[in-house]
């Protein structure tokens, strides 16, 4: 998986640099989260700007990260229409907030 990770304030930003978040990408995403779990600050912000498609495997990987990061907030930034609709359809939008920019997500951390 191609990605960039950096901290901004109390947030860890993970920019996913892939067009498809599917069964091929999900295992490497989980591995990255497991590797960085102790480095993730109060909130994990997934920047999905480049992700054009997400399937149930990608969704499952995001949910696995949500469960692994107990007590920490997870949010997504700039999900494309198809991804946003998938989050809404599965009601994951109730658990994982969506923001238009990294700055908007970071500003929600008190």
mmCIF file of C-alpha atoms in Angstrom:
data_model
loop_
_atom_site.group_PDB
_atom_site.id
_atom_site.type_symbol
_atom_site.label_atom_id
_atom_site.label_comp_id
_atom_site.label_asym_id
_atom_site.label_seq_id
_atom_site.Cartn_x
_atom_site.Cartn_y
_atom_site.Cartn_z
ATOM 1 C CA UNK A 1 0.000 0.000 0.000
ATOM 2 C CA UNK A 2 1.284 3.429 -0.876
ATOM 3 C CA UNK A 3 0.657 5.974 1.858
ATOM 4 C CA UNK A 4 2.041 8.893 3.799
ATOM 5 C CA UNK A 5 1.683 9.218 7.560
ATOM 6 C CA UNK A 6 2.360 12.274 9.692
ATOM 7 C CA UNK A 7 1.171 13.913 12.880
ATOM 8 C CA UNK A 8 -0.652 17.208 13.024
ATOM 9 C CA UNK A 9 -1.663 18.458 16.451
ATOM 10 C CA UNK A 10 -3.160 15.510 18.340
ATOM 11 C CA UNK A 11 -4.021 13.714 15.099
ATOM 12 C CA UNK A 12 -2.234 11.097 13.064
ATOM 13 C CA UNK A 13 -2.948 11.630 9.373
ATOM 14 C CA UNK A 14 -2.785 8.613 7.061
ATOM 15 C CA UNK A 15 -3.022 9.615 3.413
ATOM 16 C CA UNK A 16 -3.874 6.593 1.290
ATOM 17 C CA UNK A 17 -2.232 7.021 -2.100
ATOM 18 C CA UNK A 18 -4.237 4.357 -3.947
ATOM 19 C CA UNK A 19 -7.231 4.571 -6.300
ATOM 20 C CA UNK A 20 -8.836 1.358 -5.030
ATOM 21 C CA UNK A 21 -9.322 0.314 -1.410
ATOM 22 C CA UNK A 22 -10.359 -3.288 -1.951
ATOM 23 C CA UNK A 23 -9.463 -6.893 -1.080
ATOM 24 C CA UNK A 24 -5.988 -6.431 -2.535
ATOM 25 C CA UNK A 25 -5.218 -3.379 -0.362
ATOM 26 C CA UNK A 26 -7.074 -4.289 2.866
ATOM 27 C CA UNK A 27 -4.439 -6.665 4.335
ATOM 28 C CA UNK A 28 -1.611 -4.149 3.898
ATOM 29 C CA UNK A 29 -3.796 -1.385 5.406
ATOM 30 C CA UNK A 30 -4.449 -3.563 8.462
ATOM 31 C CA UNK A 31 -0.720 -4.298 8.747
ATOM 32 C CA UNK A 32 0.114 -0.580 8.674
ATOM 33 C CA UNK A 33 -2.465 0.159 11.393
ATOM 34 C CA UNK A 34 -1.202 -2.709 13.566
ATOM 35 C CA UNK A 35 2.393 -1.537 13.084
ATOM 36 C CA UNK A 36 1.561 2.072 13.994
ATOM 37 C CA UNK A 37 -1.103 1.479 16.680
ATOM 38 C CA UNK A 38 1.122 2.776 19.482
ATOM 39 C CA UNK A 39 2.134 5.841 17.481
ATOM 40 C CA UNK A 40 -1.409 6.973 16.662
ATOM 41 C CA UNK A 41 -2.477 10.051 18.587
ATOM 42 C CA UNK A 42 -5.976 10.891 19.892
ATOM 43 C CA UNK A 43 -7.475 10.741 16.408
ATOM 44 C CA UNK A 44 -6.663 8.810 13.238
ATOM 45 C CA UNK A 45 -7.588 10.784 10.148
ATOM 46 C CA UNK A 46 -7.776 8.744 6.943
ATOM 47 C CA UNK A 47 -7.274 10.997 3.938
ATOM 48 C CA UNK A 48 -9.180 9.243 1.158
ATOM 49 C CA UNK A 49 -8.733 11.944 -1.487
ATOM 50 C CA UNK A 50 -7.109 9.520 -3.961
ATOM 51 C CA UNK A 51 -9.468 6.592 -3.235
ATOM 52 C CA UNK A 52 -12.041 6.341 -6.021
ATOM 53 C CA UNK A 53 -13.431 2.899 -5.094
ATOM 54 C CA UNK A 54 -13.909 1.016 -1.850
ATOM 55 C CA UNK A 55 -15.460 -2.421 -1.482
ATOM 56 C CA UNK A 56 -16.551 -4.455 1.545
ATOM 57 C CA UNK A 57 -12.956 -5.566 2.192
ATOM 58 C CA UNK A 58 -11.805 -1.971 2.423
ATOM 59 C CA UNK A 59 -14.752 -1.173 4.648
ATOM 60 C CA UNK A 60 -13.906 -4.164 6.842
ATOM 61 C CA UNK A 61 -10.307 -2.986 7.141
ATOM 62 C CA UNK A 62 -11.475 0.456 8.278
ATOM 63 C CA UNK A 63 -13.779 -1.187 10.834
ATOM 64 C CA UNK A 64 -10.898 -3.354 12.058
ATOM 65 C CA UNK A 65 -8.879 -0.157 12.585
ATOM 66 C CA UNK A 66 -11.846 1.389 14.433
ATOM 67 C CA UNK A 67 -11.969 -1.591 16.794
ATOM 68 C CA UNK A 68 -8.195 -1.732 17.235
ATOM 69 C CA UNK A 69 -8.035 1.942 18.183
ATOM 70 C CA UNK A 70 -10.419 1.686 21.136
ATOM 71 C CA UNK A 71 -10.765 5.011 22.892
ATOM 72 C CA UNK A 72 -9.398 6.937 19.934
ATOM 73 C CA UNK A 73 -11.414 8.753 17.319
ATOM 74 C CA UNK A 74 -11.229 7.810 13.655
ATOM 75 C CA UNK A 75 -12.426 9.982 10.811
ATOM 76 C CA UNK A 76 -12.162 10.228 7.038
ATOM 77 C CA UNK A 77 -11.262 13.222 4.934
ATOM 78 C CA UNK A 78 -12.507 14.007 1.462
ATOM 79 C CA UNK A 79 -14.197 10.694 0.668
ATOM 80 C CA UNK A 80 -15.253 10.552 -2.962
ATOM 81 C CA UNK A 81 -18.957 10.167 -3.729
ATOM 82 C CA UNK A 82 -18.906 6.360 -4.057
ATOM 83 C CA UNK A 83 -17.004 5.970 -0.776
ATOM 84 C CA UNK A 84 -19.264 8.451 1.024
ATOM 85 C CA UNK A 85 -22.355 6.546 -0.202
ATOM 86 C CA UNK A 86 -20.885 3.235 0.987
ATOM 87 C CA UNK A 87 -20.235 4.677 4.454
ATOM 88 C CA UNK A 88 -23.798 6.001 4.576
ATOM 89 C CA UNK A 89 -25.371 2.788 3.252
ATOM 90 C CA UNK A 90 -23.609 0.699 5.887
ATOM 91 C CA UNK A 91 -24.278 3.325 8.589
ATOM 92 C CA UNK A 92 -20.579 3.596 9.289
ATOM 93 C CA UNK A 93 -21.024 7.332 8.895
ATOM 94 C CA UNK A 94 -22.583 7.201 12.387
ATOM 95 C CA UNK A 95 -19.296 5.844 13.832
ATOM 96 C CA UNK A 96 -16.751 7.543 11.619
ATOM 97 C CA UNK A 97 -17.062 11.266 10.970
ATOM 98 C CA UNK A 98 -16.375 12.640 7.518
ATOM 99 C CA UNK A 99 -14.709 16.006 6.848
ATOM 100 C CA UNK A 100 -13.907 18.047 3.762
ATOM 101 C CA UNK A 101 -10.299 18.737 4.752
ATOM 102 C CA UNK A 102 -7.561 17.631 7.123
ATOM 103 C CA UNK A 103 -7.760 21.015 8.829
ATOM 104 C CA UNK A 104 -11.497 20.499 9.539
ATOM 105 C CA UNK A 105 -10.812 17.065 11.067
ATOM 106 C CA UNK A 106 -7.882 18.293 13.157
ATOM 107 C CA UNK A 107 -9.919 21.220 14.505
ATOM 108 C CA UNK A 108 -12.429 18.811 16.103
ATOM 109 C CA UNK A 109 -9.865 17.426 18.548
ATOM 110 C CA UNK A 110 -10.128 19.206 21.893
#
